[in-house]
Amino acid sequence: MKSISLDITKAAQFLNAGAVEAFEPKVKAAQEALENGTCPGNDFLGWLHLPSSITQEFLDEVQSVADTLREKCEVVVVAGIGGSYLGARAVIEALGNSFAWLVGDKKNPTILFAGNNIGEDYLSELTEYLADKKFGVINISKSGTTTETALTFRLLKKQCEEQMGKEEARNVIVAVTDAKRGAARTCADKEGYKSFIIPDNVGGRFSVLTPVGLLPIACAGFNIRQLVAGAQSMEKECGKDVPFAENIAAQYAAVRNGLYNNGKKIEIMVNYQPKLHYISEWWKQLYGESEGKDNKGIFPASCDFTTDLHSMGQWIQEGERTIFETVISVETPNRKMLFPHDEENLDGLNFLAGKRVDDVNKMAELGTRLAHVDGGVPNIRISVPELNEYYIGQLLYFFEIACGISGNVLGVNPFNQPGVEAYKKNMFALLEKPGYEAESKAIQARLASEA
């Protein structure tokens, strides 16, 4: 079986000779700190060997619950935010039919995502759409009190019970939450919902291979066993005893830290496959929330090419040289389409007749890479043989282990997110949430003084 591969040559050329190899001791020490549990945030290392710890019995249980939802529901709404939904959405979007939500899929329920915003129009339109549907809910929250998700779940729970009856609703609402504590756990136990546990030592952005991601992915009809098998293979290929020159996670961590030290402060994740848009969104959270601390960290951005070449291409080609690109390239698409011949040839494209559309895409990719490198943009290339569960599983674990290594090399705790709490504190104070009386008074005084 093939594996995803990494090419850093067009990035390393922007560094001094041997600069990437010079990171080997730091990268090795960072990975050993992960393995030995001596790094900052060592109470959140449950993801590190998660793939190899997953049993077939556990996957059978997840699949069984997914099959119940698939049988009973036309629509399954995943309520979660950040790491509680991005991983699942990334995999489902990467593997699914781009137009399934329009044409319908008789074999699989439609998977929708909510609880990731507080848009009143969005939620109102969602409830209208669900009004004549048999729908279920997967509520994903460790605490059950995350504002966006809790607000959405309350709305969906009420609607589901009103449309299906409380007894039937119990069969199509599933909680993925803490083992013992929190509002979501209390609700699940009280209502009798089927539930799965989010391990205490796995943070949200690293949780895609827990029930957080596996259950929605299985509901969408994809093979979670192959997804896990891909992750398991990458766990072995990126193990601490794999030589630096052969360990693609170590290489990725090294070259991006080398570029960062050389003034490249922004990493643009690029794809040439629209299906990979949410892989980039998941990656942005993984790296942004893990590395953006202590006034350090590469800013993670993303572009969908060739689409964004017509909007961001000028800046990337000739703007400030503080960026580098990481391109995810899919070797072989799952479908084949040949470009047709046209007698009039008004568009002048008959020279492409008979070629695969992907051939055109690949030349756009190569041409862009050459142009951007010539323009001073270091380029990393990740090659994925094809879009299936196995290779997506590899890709997910590759990014996770590389993130853990890279964050340790950078000298931050990759597994906490203290900065995320700042907006919540202000929001609760402005909403006058009980327990925030002092904060409410202080923020109102501040606003009055700034008026």
Tab-separated table of C-alpha atoms in Angstrom:
chain	number	residue	atom	x	y	z
A	1	MET	CA	0.000	0.000	0.000
A	2	LYS	CA	1.290	3.464	-0.841
A	3	SER	CA	1.688	6.242	1.713
A	4	ILE	CA	1.427	9.979	1.616
A	5	SER	CA	4.816	11.574	0.928
A	6	LEU	CA	6.595	14.855	1.595
A	7	ASP	CA	8.848	16.958	-0.620
A	8	ILE	CA	10.673	19.818	1.133
A	9	THR	CA	13.313	20.536	-1.524
A	10	LYS	CA	11.599	23.703	-2.779
A	11	ALA	CA	11.464	25.008	0.779
A	12	ALA	CA	14.883	23.944	2.031
A	13	GLN	CA	16.552	25.808	-0.847
A	14	PHE	CA	15.549	29.057	0.869
A	15	LEU	CA	17.593	28.098	3.937
A	16	ASN	CA	21.323	27.744	4.420
A	17	ALA	CA	22.778	24.417	3.345
A	18	GLY	CA	22.213	21.826	6.078
A	19	ALA	CA	19.741	24.029	7.982
A	20	VAL	CA	16.988	21.400	7.986
A	21	GLU	CA	19.366	18.657	9.103
A	22	ALA	CA	20.622	20.952	11.869
A	23	PHE	CA	17.157	20.699	13.451
A	24	GLU	CA	17.492	16.922	13.875
A	25	PRO	CA	18.643	17.050	17.535
A	26	LYS	CA	15.857	19.492	18.461
A	27	VAL	CA	13.228	17.475	16.613
A	28	LYS	CA	14.436	14.218	18.145
A	29	ALA	CA	14.368	15.743	21.635
A	30	ALA	CA	10.877	17.145	21.004
A	31	GLN	CA	9.531	13.764	19.897
A	32	GLU	CA	11.187	11.974	22.813
A	33	ALA	CA	9.572	14.498	25.170
A	34	LEU	CA	6.204	13.577	23.665
A	35	GLU	CA	6.903	9.861	24.050
A	36	ASN	CA	8.233	10.205	27.597
A	37	GLY	CA	5.499	12.596	28.682
A	38	THR	CA	8.006	15.207	29.795
A	39	CYS	CA	6.821	18.038	27.534
A	40	PRO	CA	4.518	20.919	28.501
A	41	GLY	CA	0.893	19.823	28.366
A	42	ASN	CA	1.798	16.183	29.022
A	43	ASP	CA	-1.658	15.548	30.466
A	44	PHE	CA	-3.060	15.882	26.908
A	45	LEU	CA	-1.038	13.248	25.073
A	46	GLY	CA	-3.812	10.691	24.668
A	47	TRP	CA	-3.860	11.260	20.891
A	48	LEU	CA	-0.210	10.208	20.468
A	49	HIS	CA	-0.824	6.456	20.333
A	50	LEU	CA	-4.570	6.651	19.930
A	51	PRO	CA	-4.666	4.926	16.502
A	52	SER	CA	-2.843	1.805	17.701
A	53	SER	CA	-5.005	1.625	20.843
A	54	ILE	CA	-8.324	1.526	18.961
A	55	THR	CA	-9.886	-1.953	19.069
A	56	GLN	CA	-12.207	-3.596	16.587
A	57	GLU	CA	-14.770	-3.974	19.383
A	58	PHE	CA	-14.783	-0.219	19.899
A	59	LEU	CA	-15.179	0.418	16.163
A	60	ASP	CA	-18.031	-2.119	16.085
A	61	GLU	CA	-19.808	-0.180	18.840
A	62	VAL	CA	-19.394	3.149	17.021
A	63	GLN	CA	-20.580	1.580	13.771
A	64	SER	CA	-23.605	0.032	15.471
A	65	VAL	CA	-24.796	3.392	16.806
A	66	ALA	CA	-24.083	5.015	13.452
A	67	ASP	CA	-26.146	2.320	11.714
A	68	THR	CA	-29.086	3.052	14.029
A	69	LEU	CA	-28.965	6.737	13.129
A	70	ARG	CA	-28.570	5.888	9.436
A	71	GLU	CA	-31.630	3.645	9.589
A	72	LYS	CA	-33.869	6.039	11.490
A	73	CYS	CA	-32.817	9.450	10.149
A	74	GLU	CA	-32.931	11.360	6.888
A	75	VAL	CA	-30.667	14.000	8.422
A	76	VAL	CA	-28.098	13.855	11.222
A	77	VAL	CA	-27.090	17.188	12.742
A	78	VAL	CA	-23.661	17.300	14.375
A	79	ALA	CA	-23.692	19.928	17.129
A	80	GLY	CA	-20.161	21.012	18.003
A	81	ILE	CA	-17.590	23.728	17.521
A	82	GLY	CA	-13.859	23.808	16.791
A	83	GLY	CA	-12.299	20.407	17.339
A	84	SER	CA	-15.738	19.005	18.077
A	85	TYR	CA	-16.772	19.278	14.444
A	86	LEU	CA	-13.938	20.316	12.119
A	87	GLY	CA	-12.266	16.903	11.929
A	88	ALA	CA	-15.485	15.102	11.069
A	89	ARG	CA	-16.470	17.742	8.533
A	90	ALA	CA	-13.016	17.651	6.940
A	91	VAL	CA	-13.204	13.902	6.342
A	92	ILE	CA	-16.839	13.895	5.202
A	93	GLU	CA	-16.295	16.754	2.755
A	94	ALA	CA	-13.086	15.195	1.411
A	95	LEU	CA	-14.699	11.815	0.731
A	96	GLY	CA	-18.266	12.771	-0.153
A	97	ASN	CA	-20.066	13.804	-3.316
A	98	SER	CA	-19.703	17.560	-3.710
A	99	PHE	CA	-23.401	17.859	-4.594
A	100	ALA	CA	-24.910	15.192	-2.344
A	101	TRP	CA	-26.817	17.836	-0.376
A	102	LEU	CA	-28.525	18.876	-3.630
A	103	VAL	CA	-29.140	15.583	-5.390
A	104	GLY	CA	-29.818	13.557	-2.258
A	105	ASP	CA	-28.363	10.208	-1.255
A	106	LYS	CA	-30.753	7.338	-0.683
A	107	LYS	CA	-28.074	5.235	1.039
A	108	ASN	CA	-26.821	7.790	3.536
A	109	PRO	CA	-28.417	10.496	5.676
A	110	THR	CA	-27.522	14.109	5.032
A	111	ILE	CA	-24.947	15.294	7.581
A	112	LEU	CA	-25.343	18.898	8.707
A	113	PHE	CA	-23.214	20.873	11.129
A	114	ALA	CA	-24.468	23.351	13.704
A	115	GLY	CA	-23.417	24.667	17.071
A	116	ASN	CA	-20.360	26.293	15.493
A	117	ASN	CA	-21.836	29.803	15.302
A	118	ILE	CA	-24.512	31.970	16.903
A	119	GLY	CA	-26.084	33.104	13.647
A	120	GLU	CA	-29.804	33.557	14.246
A	121	ASP	CA	-30.630	33.365	10.548
A	122	TYR	CA	-28.581	30.177	10.185
A	123	LEU	CA	-30.295	28.479	13.116
A	124	SER	CA	-33.744	29.628	12.048
A	125	GLU	CA	-33.179	28.341	8.523
A	126	LEU	CA	-31.851	25.053	9.906
A	127	THR	CA	-34.944	24.480	12.030
A	128	GLU	CA	-37.157	25.306	9.041
A	129	TYR	CA	-35.277	22.777	6.900
A	130	LEU	CA	-35.665	20.101	9.588
A	131	ALA	CA	-39.378	20.766	10.105
A	132	ASP	CA	-40.506	17.934	7.824
A	133	LYS	CA	-37.475	15.668	8.264
A	134	LYS	CA	-36.726	12.683	10.440
A	135	PHE	CA	-33.549	13.897	12.058
A	136	GLY	CA	-31.130	12.919	14.782
A	137	VAL	CA	-28.526	14.855	16.728
A	138	ILE	CA	-24.967	14.084	17.763
A	139	ASN	CA	-24.199	16.506	20.588
A	140	ILE	CA	-20.433	16.861	21.001
A	141	SER	CA	-19.230	18.795	24.035
A	142	LYS	CA	-17.060	17.861	26.983
A	143	SER	CA	-18.712	20.394	29.277
A	144	GLY	CA	-22.115	20.818	27.686
A	145	THR	CA	-21.913	24.539	28.421
A	146	THR	CA	-19.967	25.832	25.411
A	147	THR	CA	-22.298	28.663	24.401
A	148	GLU	CA	-22.576	28.062	20.652
A	149	THR	CA	-23.120	24.307	20.958
A	150	ALA	CA	-25.313	24.359	24.069
A	151	LEU	CA	-27.615	26.986	22.575
A	152	THR	CA	-27.978	24.974	19.371
A	153	PHE	CA	-28.495	21.661	21.148
A	154	ARG	CA	-31.276	23.107	23.285
A	155	LEU	CA	-33.105	24.200	20.116
A	156	LEU	CA	-32.549	20.880	18.330
A	157	LYS	CA	-33.479	18.737	21.325
A	158	LYS	CA	-36.778	20.578	21.718
A	159	GLN	CA	-37.590	20.317	18.004
A	160	CYS	CA	-36.639	16.650	17.797
A	161	GLU	CA	-38.844	15.770	20.778
A	162	GLU	CA	-41.775	17.770	19.398
A	163	GLN	CA	-41.560	16.182	15.941
A	164	MET	CA	-40.786	12.586	16.905
A	165	GLY	CA	-41.994	12.298	20.476
A	166	LYS	CA	-39.743	12.112	23.484
A	167	GLU	CA	-39.341	8.322	23.450
A	168	GLU	CA	-38.250	8.142	19.809
A	169	ALA	CA	-36.030	11.193	20.220
A	170	ARG	CA	-34.046	9.268	22.823
A	171	ASN	CA	-33.099	6.793	20.115
A	172	VAL	CA	-31.733	9.411	17.709
A	173	ILE	CA	-29.922	11.779	20.070
A	174	VAL	CA	-26.382	10.732	20.951
A	175	ALA	CA	-24.022	12.475	23.357
A	176	VAL	CA	-20.263	12.516	22.904
A	177	THR	CA	-19.011	14.022	26.140
A	178	ASP	CA	-17.086	13.640	29.384
A	179	ALA	CA	-17.202	10.325	31.205
A	180	LYS	CA	-18.504	11.636	34.502
A	181	ARG	CA	-19.095	15.372	34.697
A	182	GLY	CA	-20.590	18.324	32.898
A	183	ALA	CA	-24.023	19.404	31.701
A	184	ALA	CA	-23.956	17.194	28.598
A	185	ARG	CA	-23.141	14.104	30.689
A	186	THR	CA	-25.904	14.939	33.184
A	187	CYS	CA	-28.397	15.432	30.341
A	188	ALA	CA	-27.403	12.183	28.619
A	189	ASP	CA	-27.753	10.154	31.808
A	190	LYS	CA	-31.065	11.782	32.731
A	191	GLU	CA	-32.607	11.351	29.270
A	192	GLY	CA	-31.131	7.925	28.604
A	193	TYR	CA	-29.206	8.860	25.474
A	194	LYS	CA	-26.603	6.568	24.018
A	195	SER	CA	-23.259	8.199	24.763
A	196	PHE	CA	-19.570	7.996	23.964
A	197	ILE	CA	-16.681	9.350	25.980
A	198	ILE	CA	-14.208	12.018	24.962
A	199	PRO	CA	-10.994	10.938	26.705
A	200	ASP	CA	-9.775	13.405	29.321
A	201	ASN	CA	-6.269	13.370	27.839
A	202	VAL	CA	-7.294	14.214	24.251
A	203	GLY	CA	-7.881	17.862	23.387
A	204	GLY	CA	-10.610	18.809	20.922
A	205	ARG	CA	-8.345	19.624	17.990
A	206	PHE	CA	-6.667	16.206	18.324
A	207	SER	CA	-9.945	14.295	18.742
A	208	VAL	CA	-10.935	13.324	15.192
A	209	LEU	CA	-10.007	9.650	15.794
A	210	THR	CA	-12.193	9.479	18.917
A	211	PRO	CA	-16.012	9.188	18.723
A	212	VAL	CA	-15.984	12.980	18.181
A	213	GLY	CA	-14.994	12.322	14.566
A	214	LEU	CA	-15.581	8.618	14.045
A	215	LEU	CA	-19.318	8.624	14.810
A	216	PRO	CA	-20.325	11.379	12.336
A	217	ILE	CA	-17.973	9.923	9.708
A	218	ALA	CA	-19.576	6.491	10.112
A	219	CYS	CA	-23.042	8.067	9.930
A	220	ALA	CA	-22.062	9.564	6.582
A	221	GLY	CA	-21.342	6.066	5.280
A	222	PHE	CA	-17.553	6.080	5.276
A	223	ASN	CA	-15.262	3.275	6.404
A	224	ILE	CA	-13.913	4.211	9.820
A	225	ARG	CA	-11.870	1.014	9.990
A	226	GLN	CA	-9.872	2.095	6.945
A	227	LEU	CA	-9.546	5.611	8.358
A	228	VAL	CA	-8.074	4.230	11.575
A	229	ALA	CA	-5.869	1.774	9.628
A	230	GLY	CA	-4.363	4.692	7.726
A	231	ALA	CA	-3.657	6.544	10.958
A	232	GLN	CA	-2.128	3.410	12.458
A	233	SER	CA	0.241	3.053	9.521
A	234	MET	CA	1.343	6.683	9.829
A	235	GLU	CA	1.866	6.261	13.573
A	236	LYS	CA	4.456	3.587	12.713
A	237	GLU	CA	6.005	5.570	9.857
A	238	CYS	CA	6.503	8.614	12.099
A	239	GLY	CA	7.625	6.778	15.226
A	240	LYS	CA	10.453	8.157	17.356
A	241	ASP	CA	12.870	5.457	16.183
A	242	VAL	CA	12.342	6.191	12.487
A	243	PRO	CA	15.458	7.953	11.137
A	244	PHE	CA	15.099	11.717	10.698
A	245	ALA	CA	15.623	11.544	6.936
A	246	GLU	CA	12.737	9.042	6.615
A	247	ASN	CA	10.326	10.567	9.149
A	248	ILE	CA	8.101	12.930	7.203
A	249	ALA	CA	6.534	14.442	10.355
A	250	ALA	CA	9.990	15.258	11.723
A	251	GLN	CA	11.018	16.730	8.370
A	252	TYR	CA	7.891	18.893	8.165
A	253	ALA	CA	8.358	20.150	11.731
A	254	ALA	CA	12.012	20.940	11.033
A	255	VAL	CA	11.598	22.813	7.762
A	256	ARG	CA	8.685	24.950	8.955
A	257	ASN	CA	10.593	25.943	12.110
A	258	GLY	CA	13.634	26.716	9.963
A	259	LEU	CA	11.536	28.922	7.704
A	260	TYR	CA	9.942	30.624	10.726
A	261	ASN	CA	13.368	31.447	12.145
A	262	ASN	CA	14.256	32.846	8.721
A	263	GLY	CA	11.395	35.357	8.766
A	264	LYS	CA	8.608	33.318	7.178
A	265	LYS	CA	5.774	34.005	9.626
A	266	ILE	CA	2.753	32.826	7.580
A	267	GLU	CA	2.092	29.310	6.261
A	268	ILE	CA	-0.520	29.032	3.525
A	269	MET	CA	-2.104	25.584	3.227
A	270	VAL	CA	-2.968	25.135	-0.443
A	271	ASN	CA	-5.063	22.531	-2.223
A	272	TYR	CA	-6.076	22.017	-5.843
A	273	GLN	CA	-9.082	19.889	-4.885
A	274	PRO	CA	-12.248	21.687	-3.655
A	275	LYS	CA	-12.974	18.641	-1.513
A	276	LEU	CA	-9.990	19.495	0.690
A	277	HIS	CA	-11.281	22.901	1.816
A	278	TYR	CA	-12.230	21.651	5.275
A	279	ILE	CA	-9.001	19.696	5.676
A	280	SER	CA	-7.382	23.147	5.549
A	281	GLU	CA	-9.900	24.505	8.059
A	282	TRP	CA	-9.137	21.634	10.441
A	283	TRP	CA	-5.379	22.158	9.927
A	284	LYS	CA	-5.735	25.880	10.706
A	285	GLN	CA	-7.260	25.147	14.084
A	286	LEU	CA	-4.755	22.387	14.845
A	287	TYR	CA	-1.713	24.565	14.220
A	288	GLY	CA	-3.117	27.967	15.155
A	289	GLU	CA	-4.434	26.874	18.539
A	290	SER	CA	-1.377	24.738	19.246
A	291	GLU	CA	1.431	27.130	18.318
A	292	GLY	CA	0.025	30.653	18.673
A	293	LYS	CA	1.246	31.423	22.203
A	294	ASP	CA	3.758	33.548	24.093
A	295	ASN	CA	3.837	35.986	21.146
A	296	LYS	CA	5.191	33.192	18.962
A	297	GLY	CA	3.928	30.971	16.187
A	298	ILE	CA	3.442	30.701	12.439
A	299	PHE	CA	0.114	32.182	11.351
A	300	PRO	CA	-1.863	29.430	9.548
A	301	ALA	CA	-3.787	30.551	6.468
A	302	SER	CA	-5.295	28.650	3.562
A	303	CYS	CA	-6.200	29.015	-0.099
A	304	ASP	CA	-8.188	26.893	-2.546
A	305	PHE	CA	-6.396	26.875	-5.895
A	306	THR	CA	-6.863	27.585	-8.685
A	307	THR	CA	-9.898	29.546	-7.404
A	308	ASP	CA	-7.946	31.823	-5.067
A	309	LEU	CA	-5.206	32.457	-7.612
A	310	HIS	CA	-7.694	34.890	-9.132
A	311	SER	CA	-8.037	36.752	-5.828
A	312	MET	CA	-4.924	36.104	-3.715
A	313	GLY	CA	-2.491	35.106	-6.455
A	314	GLN	CA	-1.079	38.604	-6.955
A	315	TRP	CA	-0.285	39.041	-3.253
A	316	ILE	CA	1.283	35.575	-2.991
A	317	GLN	CA	3.410	36.174	-6.086
A	318	GLU	CA	4.640	39.691	-5.299
A	319	GLY	CA	3.554	40.709	-1.798
A	320	GLU	CA	5.625	40.831	1.375
A	321	ARG	CA	7.979	37.854	1.505
A	322	THR	CA	6.894	36.598	4.912
A	323	ILE	CA	5.032	33.540	3.617
A	324	PHE	CA	5.591	29.945	2.622
A	325	GLU	CA	3.201	27.426	1.105
A	326	THR	CA	2.362	23.838	1.922
A	327	VAL	CA	0.555	22.204	-0.990
A	328	ILE	CA	-1.588	19.087	-0.608
A	329	SER	CA	-1.537	17.383	-4.002
A	330	VAL	CA	-3.841	14.467	-4.847
A	331	GLU	CA	-2.100	12.173	-7.333
A	332	THR	CA	-5.148	10.489	-8.857
A	333	PRO	CA	-8.764	11.733	-8.698
A	334	ASN	CA	-11.529	9.216	-8.112
A	335	ARG	CA	-13.353	10.104	-11.325
A	336	LYS	CA	-12.262	10.550	-14.933
A	337	MET	CA	-13.425	13.311	-17.262
A	338	LEU	CA	-11.946	14.057	-20.702
A	339	PHE	CA	-11.919	17.527	-22.218
A	340	PRO	CA	-14.100	17.561	-25.377
A	341	HIS	CA	-13.259	18.696	-28.922
A	342	ASP	CA	-15.284	21.615	-30.318
A	343	GLU	CA	-15.518	22.261	-34.079
A	344	GLU	CA	-15.648	26.054	-33.806
A	345	ASN	CA	-12.931	26.227	-31.130
A	346	LEU	CA	-13.951	29.773	-30.190
A	347	ASP	CA	-12.204	29.484	-26.847
A	348	GLY	CA	-9.003	28.200	-28.476
A	349	LEU	CA	-8.859	25.189	-26.190
A	350	ASN	CA	-8.883	22.367	-28.736
A	351	PHE	CA	-5.225	21.735	-27.917
A	352	LEU	CA	-6.563	20.211	-24.683
A	353	ALA	CA	-9.068	17.906	-26.408
A	354	GLY	CA	-8.810	14.340	-25.181
A	355	LYS	CA	-6.839	15.251	-22.088
A	356	ARG	CA	-8.095	14.557	-18.591
A	357	VAL	CA	-9.324	17.623	-16.741
A	358	ASP	CA	-6.940	16.607	-13.965
A	359	ASP	CA	-4.016	16.908	-16.402
A	360	VAL	CA	-4.898	20.594	-16.787
A	361	ASN	CA	-5.186	20.933	-13.007
A	362	LYS	CA	-1.795	19.285	-12.458
A	363	MET	CA	-0.098	21.641	-14.916
A	364	ALA	CA	-1.744	24.583	-13.176
A	365	GLU	CA	-0.344	23.228	-9.913
A	366	LEU	CA	3.163	22.748	-11.297
A	367	GLY	CA	3.148	26.102	-13.089
A	368	THR	CA	2.005	27.888	-9.948
A	369	ARG	CA	4.608	26.168	-7.816
A	370	LEU	CA	7.394	27.178	-10.191
A	371	ALA	CA	6.124	30.768	-10.349
A	372	HIS	CA	5.787	31.111	-6.584
A	373	VAL	CA	9.226	29.628	-5.908
A	374	ASP	CA	10.668	32.035	-8.497
A	375	GLY	CA	8.824	34.808	-6.670
A	376	GLY	CA	10.495	33.941	-3.369
A	377	VAL	CA	7.865	31.709	-1.775
A	378	PRO	CA	9.247	28.482	-0.234
A	379	ASN	CA	7.094	25.512	-1.198
A	380	ILE	CA	6.413	22.265	0.674
A	381	ARG	CA	4.487	19.533	-1.137
A	382	ILE	CA	2.473	16.754	0.476
A	383	SER	CA	1.420	14.110	-2.021
A	384	VAL	CA	-1.688	12.004	-1.357
A	385	PRO	CA	-2.132	8.963	-3.671
A	386	GLU	CA	-5.918	9.351	-3.791
A	387	LEU	CA	-8.832	10.519	-1.670
A	388	ASN	CA	-9.988	7.548	0.365
A	389	GLU	CA	-10.355	6.748	4.034
A	390	TYR	CA	-6.935	5.134	4.393
A	391	TYR	CA	-4.923	8.044	3.021
A	392	ILE	CA	-7.038	10.649	4.809
A	393	GLY	CA	-6.346	8.744	8.044
A	394	GLN	CA	-2.635	8.946	7.249
A	395	LEU	CA	-2.862	12.661	6.530
A	396	LEU	CA	-4.687	13.431	9.786
A	397	TYR	CA	-2.179	11.630	11.984
A	398	PHE	CA	0.770	13.072	10.050
A	399	PHE	CA	-0.411	16.596	10.783
A	400	GLU	CA	-1.118	15.772	14.443
A	401	ILE	CA	2.282	14.252	15.255
A	402	ALA	CA	4.105	16.947	13.262
A	403	CYS	CA	2.171	19.581	15.218
A	404	GLY	CA	3.172	18.088	18.551
A	405	ILE	CA	6.827	17.965	17.495
A	406	SER	CA	6.784	21.443	15.938
A	407	GLY	CA	5.182	23.075	18.965
A	408	ASN	CA	7.772	21.568	21.270
A	409	VAL	CA	10.593	22.745	19.011
A	410	LEU	CA	9.048	26.231	19.074
A	411	GLY	CA	9.067	26.158	22.866
A	412	VAL	CA	5.356	26.473	23.625
A	413	ASN	CA	2.766	24.184	25.183
A	414	PRO	CA	1.028	22.801	22.063
A	415	PHE	CA	-1.888	21.362	24.010
A	416	ASN	CA	-3.500	24.258	25.878
A	417	GLN	CA	-5.440	27.280	24.615
A	418	PRO	CA	-5.526	29.928	27.351
A	419	GLY	CA	-6.129	32.744	24.879
A	420	VAL	CA	-9.462	31.282	23.768
A	421	GLU	CA	-10.977	32.113	27.154
A	422	ALA	CA	-10.546	35.900	26.770
A	423	TYR	CA	-13.498	36.437	24.433
A	424	LYS	CA	-15.702	34.134	26.501
A	425	LYS	CA	-15.069	36.125	29.665
A	426	ASN	CA	-16.051	39.364	27.925
A	427	MET	CA	-19.106	37.809	26.255
A	428	PHE	CA	-20.421	36.373	29.532
A	429	ALA	CA	-19.849	39.703	31.264
A	430	LEU	CA	-21.772	41.546	28.530
A	431	LEU	CA	-24.607	38.997	28.715
A	432	GLU	CA	-24.677	39.391	32.518
A	433	LYS	CA	-24.291	35.681	33.104
A	434	PRO	CA	-24.751	34.715	36.769
A	435	GLY	CA	-21.370	34.568	38.463
A	436	TYR	CA	-19.913	37.329	36.290
A	437	GLU	CA	-21.342	40.297	38.227
A	438	ALA	CA	-17.947	41.900	38.918
A	439	GLU	CA	-16.812	41.426	35.330
A	440	SER	CA	-20.125	42.844	34.050
A	441	LYS	CA	-19.727	45.954	36.165
A	442	ALA	CA	-16.123	46.440	35.038
A	443	ILE	CA	-16.811	46.007	31.350
A	444	GLN	CA	-19.835	48.322	31.411
A	445	ALA	CA	-17.680	50.970	33.092
A	446	ARG	CA	-15.026	50.496	30.436
A	447	LEU	CA	-17.540	50.850	27.608
A	448	ALA	CA	-19.007	53.962	29.180
A	449	SER	CA	-15.569	55.559	29.452
A	450	GLU	CA	-14.827	54.747	25.806
A	451	ALA	CA	-18.163	56.108	24.523
